[in-house]
Every structure is written in C-alpha cells, then in structure tokens.
CSV table of C-alpha atoms and ligand atoms in Angstrom, one decimal:
chain,number,residue,atom,x,y,z
A,1,MET,CA,0.0,0.0,0.0
A,2,GLY,CA,1.0,3.5,-0.5
A,3,ILE,CA,2.1,6.4,1.6
A,4,ILE,CA,-0.5,8.5,3.5
A,5,VAL,CA,0.4,11.9,4.9
A,6,GLN,CA,-1.8,13.0,7.8
A,7,LYS,CA,-1.7,16.5,9.3
A,8,PHE,CA,-3.1,17.3,12.7
A,9,GLY,CA,-3.8,20.9,13.6
A,10,GLY,CA,-3.2,22.5,17.0
A,11,SER,CA,-6.7,21.9,18.3
A,12,SER,CA,-6.5,18.2,17.4
A,13,VAL,CA,-3.4,17.8,19.7
A,14,ALA,CA,-4.4,20.4,22.3
A,15,ASN,CA,-4.1,18.1,25.4
A,16,ALA,CA,-2.9,14.7,26.5
A,17,GLU,CA,-6.3,13.1,25.8
A,18,ARG,CA,-6.4,14.5,22.2
A,19,VAL,CA,-2.8,13.5,21.6
A,20,ASN,CA,-3.6,9.9,22.6
A,21,HIS,CA,-6.7,10.0,20.4
A,22,VAL,CA,-4.8,11.2,17.4
A,23,ALA,CA,-2.1,8.6,18.0
A,24,ARG,CA,-4.9,6.0,17.7
A,25,ILE,CA,-6.0,7.4,14.3
A,26,ILE,CA,-2.4,7.2,13.1
A,27,THR,CA,-1.8,3.7,14.3
A,28,ASP,CA,-5.1,2.5,12.9
A,29,THR,CA,-3.9,3.8,9.5
A,30,TYR,CA,-0.6,2.1,10.0
A,31,LYS,CA,-2.3,-1.2,10.9
A,32,MET,CA,-4.1,-1.1,7.6
A,33,GLY,CA,-0.7,-1.5,6.0
A,34,HIS,CA,0.0,2.1,4.9
A,35,ASP,CA,3.3,3.9,5.2
A,36,VAL,CA,2.3,6.8,7.5
A,37,VAL,CA,3.9,10.3,7.6
A,38,VAL,CA,2.4,12.7,10.0
A,39,VAL,CA,2.8,16.5,10.1
A,40,VAL,CA,1.8,18.1,13.3
A,41,SER,CA,1.1,21.7,14.5
A,42,ALA,CA,1.9,23.2,17.9
A,43,GLN,CA,-0.6,22.3,20.6
A,44,GLY,CA,-3.6,24.5,21.0
A,45,ASP,CA,-2.7,28.1,21.5
A,46,THR,CA,1.0,27.5,21.9
A,47,THR,CA,2.1,29.6,19.0
A,48,ASP,CA,0.0,32.6,20.3
A,49,ASP,CA,1.4,32.1,23.8
A,50,LEU,CA,5.0,32.1,22.5
A,51,ILE,CA,4.3,35.3,20.5
A,52,GLU,CA,3.0,36.8,23.7
A,53,LYS,CA,6.0,35.7,25.7
A,54,ALA,CA,8.3,37.2,23.1
A,55,GLY,CA,6.3,40.5,23.4
A,56,GLU,CA,6.9,40.6,27.1
A,57,ILE,CA,10.6,40.5,26.6
A,58,ASN,CA,11.2,42.3,23.4
A,59,PRO,CA,8.3,43.5,21.3
A,60,LYS,CA,10.8,44.4,18.6
A,61,ALA,CA,12.5,41.0,18.5
A,62,SER,CA,14.1,40.1,15.2
A,63,LYS,CA,12.3,37.8,12.9
A,64,ARG,CA,15.1,35.4,13.1
A,65,GLU,CA,14.7,35.0,16.8
A,66,MET,CA,10.9,34.8,16.5
A,67,ASP,CA,11.3,31.9,14.2
A,68,ALA,CA,13.8,30.2,16.5
A,69,LEU,CA,11.1,30.6,19.2
A,70,LEU,CA,8.0,29.7,17.3
A,71,SER,CA,9.4,26.6,15.8
A,72,ALA,CA,9.7,25.1,19.3
A,73,GLY,CA,5.9,24.7,19.5
A,74,GLU,CA,5.9,22.1,16.7
A,75,LEU,CA,9.0,20.4,18.0
A,76,MET,CA,7.2,19.8,21.3
A,77,SER,CA,4.0,18.4,19.8
A,78,ALA,CA,5.9,16.1,17.4
A,79,ALA,CA,7.9,14.5,20.3
A,80,LEU,CA,4.8,14.2,22.5
A,81,LEU,CA,2.8,12.6,19.7
A,82,ALA,CA,5.7,10.1,19.0
A,83,MET,CA,5.7,9.2,22.7
A,84,ALA,CA,1.9,8.5,22.6
A,85,ILE,CA,2.5,6.2,19.6
A,86,GLU,CA,5.4,4.5,21.4
A,87,LYS,CA,3.2,3.8,24.3
A,88,GLN,CA,0.8,2.0,22.0
A,89,GLY,CA,3.7,-0.2,21.0
A,90,PHE,CA,4.3,1.0,17.4
A,91,PRO,CA,7.6,1.9,15.8
A,92,VAL,CA,7.8,5.7,15.5
A,93,VAL,CA,10.3,8.5,15.1
A,94,SER,CA,9.8,12.2,15.5
A,95,LEU,CA,11.7,14.6,13.3
A,96,SER,CA,12.1,18.4,13.3
A,97,GLY,CA,11.4,20.2,10.0
A,98,TRP,CA,15.1,20.3,9.3
A,99,GLN,CA,15.7,16.6,10.1
A,100,ALA,CA,12.9,15.9,7.6
A,101,GLY,CA,14.8,17.9,5.0
A,102,PHE,CA,12.7,21.1,4.6
A,103,VAL,CA,14.8,23.8,2.9
A,104,THR,CA,13.2,27.2,2.7
A,105,ASP,CA,14.1,30.7,1.5
A,106,SER,CA,15.2,33.3,4.1
A,107,ASN,CA,11.9,35.1,4.5
A,108,HIS,CA,11.6,34.7,8.2
A,109,GLY,CA,8.0,34.5,9.4
A,110,GLY,CA,6.7,33.7,6.0
A,111,ALA,CA,9.3,31.4,4.4
A,112,ARG,CA,8.6,29.4,1.2
A,113,ILE,CA,9.7,25.8,0.9
A,114,ARG,CA,12.4,25.5,-1.8
A,115,ARG,CA,12.9,21.8,-1.6
A,116,ILE,CA,12.6,18.8,0.6
A,117,GLU,CA,15.6,16.5,1.0
A,118,LYS,CA,13.5,13.4,1.5
A,119,GLU,CA,16.1,10.7,2.1
A,120,ARG,CA,15.7,10.7,5.9
A,121,VAL,CA,12.0,10.3,5.8
A,122,GLU,CA,12.2,7.6,3.2
A,123,ASN,CA,14.9,5.8,5.2
A,124,GLU,CA,12.6,5.9,8.3
A,125,LEU,CA,9.7,4.5,6.2
A,126,ALA,CA,11.9,1.7,4.9
A,127,LYS,CA,12.5,0.8,8.5
A,128,HIS,CA,8.7,0.6,8.9
A,129,ASN,CA,8.7,3.6,11.3
A,130,ILE,CA,5.7,5.9,11.6
A,131,VAL,CA,7.3,9.3,10.9
A,132,ILE,CA,6.1,12.4,12.8
A,133,VAL,CA,7.3,15.6,11.3
A,134,ALA,CA,7.2,19.0,13.0
A,135,GLY,CA,5.2,21.3,10.7
A,136,PHE,CA,5.6,25.0,9.8
A,137,GLN,CA,9.4,25.0,9.8
A,138,GLY,CA,12.5,24.5,7.9
A,139,LEU,CA,16.1,25.8,7.5
A,140,ASN,CA,17.3,28.4,5.1
A,141,ARG,CA,20.6,28.1,3.3
A,142,TYR,CA,22.5,29.6,6.1
A,143,ASP,CA,21.1,26.9,8.4
A,144,ASP,CA,18.9,29.3,10.3
A,145,VAL,CA,15.5,28.2,11.4
A,146,THR,CA,12.6,29.6,9.4
A,147,THR,CA,8.8,29.3,9.8
A,148,LEU,CA,6.2,29.3,7.0
A,149,GLY,CA,3.7,31.8,8.3
A,150,ARG,CA,0.6,31.2,10.5
A,151,GLY,CA,-1.2,28.1,9.6
A,152,GLY,CA,1.8,26.9,7.6
A,153,SER,CA,1.7,23.2,8.8
A,154,ASP,CA,-0.9,22.5,6.1
A,155,THR,CA,1.7,23.5,3.5
A,156,SER,CA,4.4,21.4,5.2
A,157,ALA,CA,2.0,18.4,4.9
A,158,VAL,CA,1.1,19.0,1.2
A,159,ALA,CA,4.7,19.5,0.3
A,160,LEU,CA,5.7,16.3,1.9
A,161,ALA,CA,2.9,14.5,0.2
A,162,ALA,CA,4.0,15.9,-3.1
A,163,VAL,CA,7.7,14.9,-2.9
A,164,LEU,CA,6.9,11.5,-1.4
A,165,HIS,CA,4.2,10.9,-4.1
A,166,ALA,CA,1.8,10.0,-1.4
A,167,ASP,CA,-1.6,8.6,-2.2
A,168,ARG,CA,-3.3,11.3,-0.3
A,169,CYS,CA,-2.8,14.1,2.2
A,170,GLN,CA,-5.4,14.1,5.0
A,171,ILE,CA,-5.8,17.3,6.9
A,172,TYR,CA,-7.4,16.6,10.2
A,173,THR,CA,-8.9,19.5,12.0
A,174,ASP,CA,-11.6,20.5,14.4
A,175,VAL,CA,-14.3,20.8,11.7
A,176,ASP,CA,-15.4,17.9,9.7
A,177,GLY,CA,-14.9,19.4,6.3
A,178,VAL,CA,-15.4,22.4,4.0
A,179,TYR,CA,-18.8,23.9,4.2
A,180,THR,CA,-20.9,26.0,1.8
A,181,ALA,CA,-20.5,28.8,4.3
A,182,ASP,CA,-19.0,29.2,7.8
A,183,PRO,CA,-21.3,27.1,9.9
A,184,ARG,CA,-20.8,29.4,12.9
A,185,LEU,CA,-22.4,32.2,10.9
A,186,VAL,CA,-24.8,30.5,8.6
A,187,LYS,CA,-27.4,28.2,10.1
A,188,ASN,CA,-28.2,26.3,6.8
A,189,ALA,CA,-24.5,25.7,5.8
A,190,ARG,CA,-23.9,22.2,4.5
A,191,LYS,CA,-20.8,20.1,4.3
A,192,LEU,CA,-19.4,19.5,0.8
A,193,ASP,CA,-18.2,16.1,-0.3
A,194,GLU,CA,-15.9,17.5,-2.9
A,195,ILE,CA,-14.5,20.8,-4.0
A,196,THR,CA,-12.0,21.8,-6.8
A,197,TYR,CA,-8.6,23.3,-6.0
A,198,ASP,CA,-9.6,26.5,-7.6
A,199,GLU,CA,-12.9,26.8,-5.7
A,200,MET,CA,-11.0,26.0,-2.5
A,201,LEU,CA,-8.4,28.6,-3.2
A,202,GLU,CA,-11.1,31.3,-3.7
A,203,LEU,CA,-12.8,30.2,-0.5
A,204,ALA,CA,-9.6,30.0,1.5
A,205,SER,CA,-8.5,33.5,0.4
A,206,LEU,CA,-12.0,34.8,0.9
A,207,GLY,CA,-11.8,34.0,4.6
A,208,ALA,CA,-13.2,30.5,4.8
A,209,GLN,CA,-10.2,29.7,7.1
A,210,VAL,CA,-10.1,25.9,6.7
A,211,LEU,CA,-6.8,25.5,4.9
A,212,HIS,CA,-3.7,27.5,4.5
A,213,ASN,CA,-3.9,29.1,1.1
A,214,ARG,CA,-0.5,28.1,0.0
A,215,SER,CA,-1.2,24.5,0.8
A,216,VAL,CA,-4.0,24.5,-1.8
A,217,GLU,CA,-1.9,26.2,-4.4
A,218,MET,CA,0.7,23.5,-3.9
A,219,ALA,CA,-1.8,20.7,-3.9
A,220,LYS,CA,-3.1,22.0,-7.3
A,221,LYS,CA,0.4,22.4,-8.7
A,222,TYR,CA,1.5,18.9,-7.8
A,223,ASN,CA,-1.9,17.3,-8.0
A,224,VAL,CA,-2.0,16.1,-4.4
A,225,LYS,CA,-5.3,14.7,-3.4
A,226,MET,CA,-6.3,16.5,-0.2
A,227,GLU,CA,-9.0,15.6,2.2
A,228,VAL,CA,-10.2,17.7,5.1
A,229,LEU,CA,-11.7,15.8,8.0
A,230,SER,CA,-12.4,15.9,11.7
A,231,SER,CA,-10.0,14.4,14.2
A,232,LEU,CA,-12.8,14.4,16.8
A,233,GLU,CA,-15.5,12.5,14.9
A,234,LYS,CA,-15.1,9.5,12.6
A,235,LYS,CA,-16.9,10.5,9.4
A,236,SER,CA,-16.1,11.3,5.9
A,237,GLY,CA,-14.8,14.8,5.2
A,238,THR,CA,-14.3,17.0,2.0
A,239,GLU,CA,-12.1,16.0,-0.8
A,240,VAL,CA,-10.1,18.7,-2.6
A,241,LYS,CA,-9.2,17.8,-6.1
A,242,GLU,CA,-8.9,18.8,-9.8
A,243,VAL,CA,-12.3,17.8,-11.0
A,244,VAL,CA,-15.4,17.0,-9.1
A,245,LYS,CA,-18.6,15.1,-10.1
A,246,VAL,CA,-20.9,17.4,-12.0
A,247,GLU,CA,-23.9,18.0,-9.8
A,248,LYS,CA,-26.5,20.6,-10.3
A,249,MET,CA,-25.0,22.7,-7.6
A,250,LEU,CA,-23.4,25.5,-9.5
A,251,ILE,CA,-22.4,27.7,-6.5
A,252,ARG,CA,-20.0,25.9,-4.2
A,253,GLY,CA,-19.9,28.3,-1.3
A,254,VAL,CA,-20.4,31.8,0.0
A,255,ALA,CA,-17.7,33.6,2.0
A,256,ARG,CA,-17.3,36.8,3.9
A,257,ASP,CA,-14.1,38.7,4.4
A,258,ASN,CA,-14.1,41.5,6.9
A,259,ASP,CA,-10.4,42.4,6.4
A,260,VAL,CA,-11.3,45.0,3.8
A,261,ALA,CA,-10.9,48.8,3.7
A,262,ARG,CA,-12.1,51.0,0.8
A,263,ILE,CA,-10.2,54.0,-0.3
A,264,SER,CA,-11.7,56.6,-2.6
A,265,VAL,CA,-9.7,59.2,-4.5
A,266,VAL,CA,-12.4,61.7,-5.3
A,267,GLY,CA,-12.3,64.2,-8.2
A,268,VAL,CA,-9.0,63.4,-9.9
A,269,PRO,CA,-8.5,65.0,-13.4
A,270,ASP,CA,-10.0,62.8,-16.1
A,271,VAL,CA,-6.7,62.4,-18.1
A,272,PRO,CA,-4.5,59.5,-19.0
A,273,GLY,CA,-2.0,58.1,-16.4
A,274,ILE,CA,-3.9,58.8,-13.2
A,275,ALA,CA,-4.7,55.1,-12.4
A,276,PHE,CA,-1.1,54.2,-13.3
A,277,LYS,CA,0.3,56.8,-10.8
A,278,ILE,CA,-2.0,55.6,-8.0
A,279,PHE,CA,-1.4,51.9,-8.3
A,280,SER,CA,2.3,52.0,-9.1
A,281,LEU,CA,2.7,54.0,-5.9
A,282,LEU,CA,0.9,51.3,-3.9
A,283,ALA,CA,2.7,48.4,-5.8
A,284,ALA,CA,6.1,49.9,-5.0
A,285,ARG,CA,5.2,49.5,-1.3
A,286,LYS,CA,3.9,46.0,-1.9
A,287,ILE,CA,0.4,47.0,-0.9
A,288,ASN,CA,-2.0,44.5,-2.5
A,289,VAL,CA,-5.1,46.1,-4.1
A,290,ASP,CA,-8.2,44.0,-4.6
A,291,ILE,CA,-11.3,45.5,-6.1
A,292,ILE,CA,-10.9,48.6,-8.3
A,293,LEU,CA,-13.7,50.8,-9.5
A,294,GLN,CA,-13.4,54.0,-11.6
A,295,SER,CA,-16.3,56.2,-12.2
A,296,ILE,CA,-17.2,57.7,-15.5
A,297,GLY,CA,-15.7,61.1,-16.0
A,298,ARG,CA,-17.8,64.2,-15.5
A,299,ASP,CA,-16.9,67.9,-15.5
A,300,GLY,CA,-13.3,66.8,-16.4
A,301,THR,CA,-12.9,64.7,-13.2
A,302,LYS,CA,-13.5,61.1,-12.1
A,303,ASP,CA,-13.3,59.1,-8.9
A,304,ILE,CA,-11.1,56.0,-8.3
A,305,SER,CA,-12.0,53.6,-5.5
A,306,PHE,CA,-10.2,50.5,-4.5
A,307,THR,CA,-9.9,48.1,-1.6
A,308,VAL,CA,-6.9,47.0,0.5
A,309,SER,CA,-6.6,44.9,3.6
A,310,ARG,CA,-7.3,47.0,6.8
A,311,MET,CA,-3.7,46.6,7.9
A,312,HIS,CA,-2.5,48.5,4.8
A,313,ALA,CA,-5.2,51.2,4.8
A,314,GLY,CA,-3.3,53.7,6.9
A,315,GLN,CA,-0.1,53.4,4.8
A,316,ALA,CA,-2.1,53.7,1.6
A,317,MET,CA,-3.8,56.8,2.8
A,318,ALA,CA,-0.5,58.3,3.9
A,319,LEU,CA,1.1,57.6,0.5
A,320,LEU,CA,-1.8,59.2,-1.4
A,321,GLU,CA,-1.8,62.2,1.0
A,322,GLU,CA,1.8,62.8,0.0
A,323,VAL,CA,1.0,63.1,-3.7
A,324,ARG,CA,-2.1,65.3,-3.3
A,325,GLU,CA,-0.4,68.1,-5.1
A,326,SER,CA,0.7,66.1,-8.1
A,327,LEU,CA,-2.5,64.0,-8.4
A,328,ARG,CA,-4.7,67.1,-8.0
A,329,TYR,CA,-7.6,65.2,-6.5
A,330,GLU,CA,-10.3,66.9,-4.4
A,331,ASN,CA,-10.8,64.5,-1.6
A,332,LEU,CA,-9.5,61.3,-0.1
A,333,VAL,CA,-11.8,59.0,1.9
A,334,CYS,CA,-11.2,55.7,3.7
A,335,ASP,CA,-13.9,53.4,5.0
A,336,ASP,CA,-12.8,50.4,7.0
A,337,THR,CA,-16.2,49.2,8.2
A,338,ILE,CA,-17.0,47.2,5.0
A,339,SER,CA,-17.0,43.6,4.1
A,340,LYS,CA,-16.6,41.6,1.0
A,341,LEU,CA,-19.1,38.9,0.3
A,342,SER,CA,-18.4,36.4,-2.5
A,343,ILE,CA,-20.0,33.5,-4.1
A,344,VAL,CA,-17.7,30.8,-5.6
A,345,GLY,CA,-18.4,28.1,-8.2
A,346,SER,CA,-16.6,26.8,-11.2
A,347,GLY,CA,-19.6,26.7,-13.5
A,348,MET,CA,-20.5,30.3,-13.0
A,349,ILE,CA,-19.1,31.8,-16.1
A,350,ALA,CA,-21.4,29.8,-18.3
A,351,ASN,CA,-24.5,30.8,-16.3
A,352,PRO,CA,-25.6,34.4,-16.8
A,353,GLY,CA,-28.4,34.3,-14.2
A,354,VAL,CA,-26.0,33.9,-11.2
A,355,ALA,CA,-25.2,37.6,-10.7
A,356,SER,CA,-28.8,38.7,-10.8
A,357,LYS,CA,-29.8,36.1,-8.4
A,358,MET,CA,-27.2,37.2,-5.9
A,359,PHE,CA,-28.2,40.9,-6.3
A,360,GLU,CA,-31.9,39.9,-5.9
A,361,ALA,CA,-31.2,38.2,-2.6
A,362,LEU,CA,-29.3,41.2,-1.4
A,363,SER,CA,-32.0,43.6,-2.5
A,364,GLU,CA,-34.7,41.6,-0.8
A,365,ALA,CA,-32.7,41.8,2.4
A,366,ASN,CA,-32.5,45.5,1.8
A,367,ILE,CA,-28.7,45.5,1.6
A,368,ASN,CA,-26.9,48.1,-0.3
A,369,ILE,CA,-24.1,47.1,-2.7
A,370,GLN,CA,-21.1,49.5,-2.8
A,371,MET,CA,-18.9,47.8,-5.4
A,372,ILE,CA,-19.0,44.6,-7.5
A,373,SER,CA,-16.3,42.5,-9.0
A,374,THR,CA,-16.4,39.3,-11.0
A,375,SER,CA,-14.0,36.6,-12.2
A,376,GLU,CA,-14.4,33.3,-13.9
A,377,ILE,CA,-15.4,31.5,-10.7
A,378,LYS,CA,-16.6,34.2,-8.3
A,379,ILE,CA,-18.7,37.3,-7.8
A,380,SER,CA,-17.8,39.6,-5.0
A,381,VAL,CA,-19.7,42.6,-3.6
A,382,LEU,CA,-18.7,45.1,-1.0
A,383,ILE,CA,-21.3,45.9,1.6
A,384,ASP,CA,-21.5,47.4,5.1
A,385,GLU,CA,-19.8,45.3,7.7
A,386,ALA,CA,-22.9,45.7,9.9
A,387,ASP,CA,-25.0,43.9,7.2
A,388,SER,CA,-22.6,41.2,6.5
A,389,THR,CA,-23.9,38.3,8.5
A,390,ARG,CA,-27.4,38.9,7.3
A,391,ALA,CA,-26.1,39.2,3.7
A,392,LEU,CA,-24.2,36.0,4.1
A,393,ASN,CA,-27.3,34.1,5.2
A,394,ALA,CA,-29.5,35.7,2.5
A,395,VAL,CA,-27.1,34.9,-0.4
A,396,HIS,CA,-26.3,31.4,1.0
A,397,ASP,CA,-29.9,30.5,1.3
A,398,ALA,CA,-30.8,31.8,-2.2
A,399,PHE,CA,-28.3,29.5,-3.8
A,400,LEU,CA,-27.5,26.7,-1.4
A,401,ALA,CA,-30.3,26.0,1.1
B,1,LIG,N1,1.5,26.6,14.8
B,1,LIG,C1,1.4,27.5,13.7
B,1,LIG,C2,0.3,28.5,13.9
B,1,LIG,O1,-0.4,28.4,14.8
B,1,LIG,C3,1.4,26.8,12.4
B,1,LIG,C4,0.1,25.9,12.2
B,1,LIG,O2,-0.7,25.8,13.1
B,1,LIG,O3,-0.1,25.4,11.1
B,1,LIG,O4,0.1,29.3,13.0
B,2,MG,MG1,-2.4,26.4,14.3
C-alpha cells in the first residue's frame, strides 16, 4: 500500500487526551498497511502564547529569533505525539522540520519551501517507522530556522505528500470538512463532499479559514489529493481535487471577508496616467489592491476607488496624501467598516443568471451594494460590515439552502 500523509492541527493535539486519540487514528492507519507520515502543528494556543512571551521580553524581537522561538511549539508536539505512539507499541520516530529535510528561502516568518531532501523520511519509512514531522518550519541556506507563516503546517504536509508521491494528504482539524459557508455564521450551511482546488483557493483566500492558502496552491500544482476531515468524529470529510462530479450545484460556497478597507480618491483629473500613478505607488510599497472601480468622468474629473486589507489602509492613505499636489484630487476617503461577500463556483461563467440572483437576494434583504467585481469563478460585492452576517445568510440560502 502507498504512503498516506496525515496532518493534525493545533486543536487536534491540544491536550494529552487528544494526543492519545490522534495517536490511535495514526496507528489505525498504519495497521491497515500504509506507510504513514504525520505532520503536526503546535498544541492548542502554543504559538500565540509564544508570541505573547516574546512580546513581554522584546516587542521588537528580530524575525530570526521569533522563528527560533515559534518553531519550538511544533517540536514539542511532534515529540509528544511520538511518545503516545510509542506507548501503543508501534515503531515511530519524530523529526524536526530540518531533520525531515525542509529547505526554505530566508523570508523569516513567511518562508517558502524551496525543496525537501526526503532521504531521511524515506529511510525511516523503509524501517517501517511511523514518521512524525514538526510542521511549519525549515532551514534556510544559512542553516537558520525559518517558519512558513501562520497556519503553515498544512503547507508542510502537502509539500511532503508531493515529494513522497503520497496517495493522499489528509488534513485533520476540528471541523469535519469544508462547508458551503462558515457554519458558525450560517445556520443552513452544508458540508461539501468534494470541491475543486480553484474553488477552495477562492474560499480560502476569501476568509473560509479551513486551509492555508499556499497548501491548496501547492496541492493543485503537484496534483496532491487532499482531504479535510475531523479528528474528533469518525466520518467522511471533504475531498479537494482537480475535477469533481458534476452536480446541479453550481455555486459551491459563500464567504465573507471583513479584512477590507475601501479608499476613494475623489475628483481626480480625467486624463491618462492617473490610475497608473496611484497603483504604481501602492505596488512599490507592496500594498495589495483587490477590487478597483473607476467612475465615468464628469466635468473633467473622475473618482477612483479600491480596496486593500485593513492593515494597509493607513499606509495607503499616507502615500496618497503625500501626492495630493501632483495628483490634484479633491478628496481622499477611507472606509474600514465594510466587508466583501463572495459566491464561488466553477460553472459560474457559463451561467448568466447567477449575478442577478445574488443581487436579488441582497436587494430583498435591503442590503446596499457598494462595489461589484467578477471573475471566472466568483462574484464579490462590497457591503457594510454591519449587514454582512445577514447578507451571508440571505445569499447562501438563495443558492444553497
Ligand atoms: N503553529 C502554527 C500556527 O499556529 C502553524 C500551524 O498551526 O499550522 O500558526
Ligand atoms: Mg495552528
């Protein structure tokens, strides 16, 4: 039988009881005759606690030392999980990210995996060991410890599954799969049996928060079959793959993202080059712009509005403030109490009625749309944050209930 990579998130290994339970899931898989490679996250809130500890000592700690600290959380859980498996009488070895051969770039705090030198893991599998790997970490080419960014253990797991040509990569978490909307917010949300990589990518980046975005990108690139399932209950989860069975469901999910601020540059001269000036300024500071809207010119002026993440709003405003003279706009406005609501589904492009159905649901709920953007597989609208839970339910139920 082939290799299975299993990843367990922080909540799945939060305490001794859960660690023992997860150990049983792993040994059950091993008993079925599979080679089992496990990637584990830090227990519970360990990573947050470590960040807090660092803050007490040096809030300006270097990224290098932060990585040295944060990587410890996963080292601990890997060893503890191996001990639990040992206790059950199975052959097991825990490895740090670097023992497992993870080589990354030097971007501390958000490093990218460059390659995995997989010999050690393969040797351990050849010895019939269950291999437990500390997620979220690697070494750069100067042998300094790096971490992959919050939630990065998913990416460690998919990367290992890709280089080992594993049969599948199972992501065990505290929810039992991917839903048509966040079940904490939407009463009628349903679990999906399957979803495509592209749909999952949209939902992940739109704030569905089930999988680390980069793990899905990587799974798509290397065609790794992913499965999201619960470590707490024994039932089937959601498969993430290239193509899914065609069902009549056209819209796969609805997501809300509250990390949005809208900036409007009001009354700029209606001449060539203005949009270029604004967006090259932002690009130079690596400020990511999402939705852009330009009004039709009138009286020789026009308005340009765009959205950025709330974290970047202040910086974007300051940059535009600095060029007020040269851009010759009348007014600069920022609203950071808005949300982006999106519907996602691969078949959308071929179905013209989708947008109007979404707008109808919003209009019936008396919710005002501030901006609209569309792509091949999604439609997003900006609305007031205060309306967003209501909007989420209204749109979800129009398509998916
Ligand atoms: N422990 C890290 C975090 O909390 C990585 C992970 O959980 O995937 O972000
Ligand atoms: Mg975590």
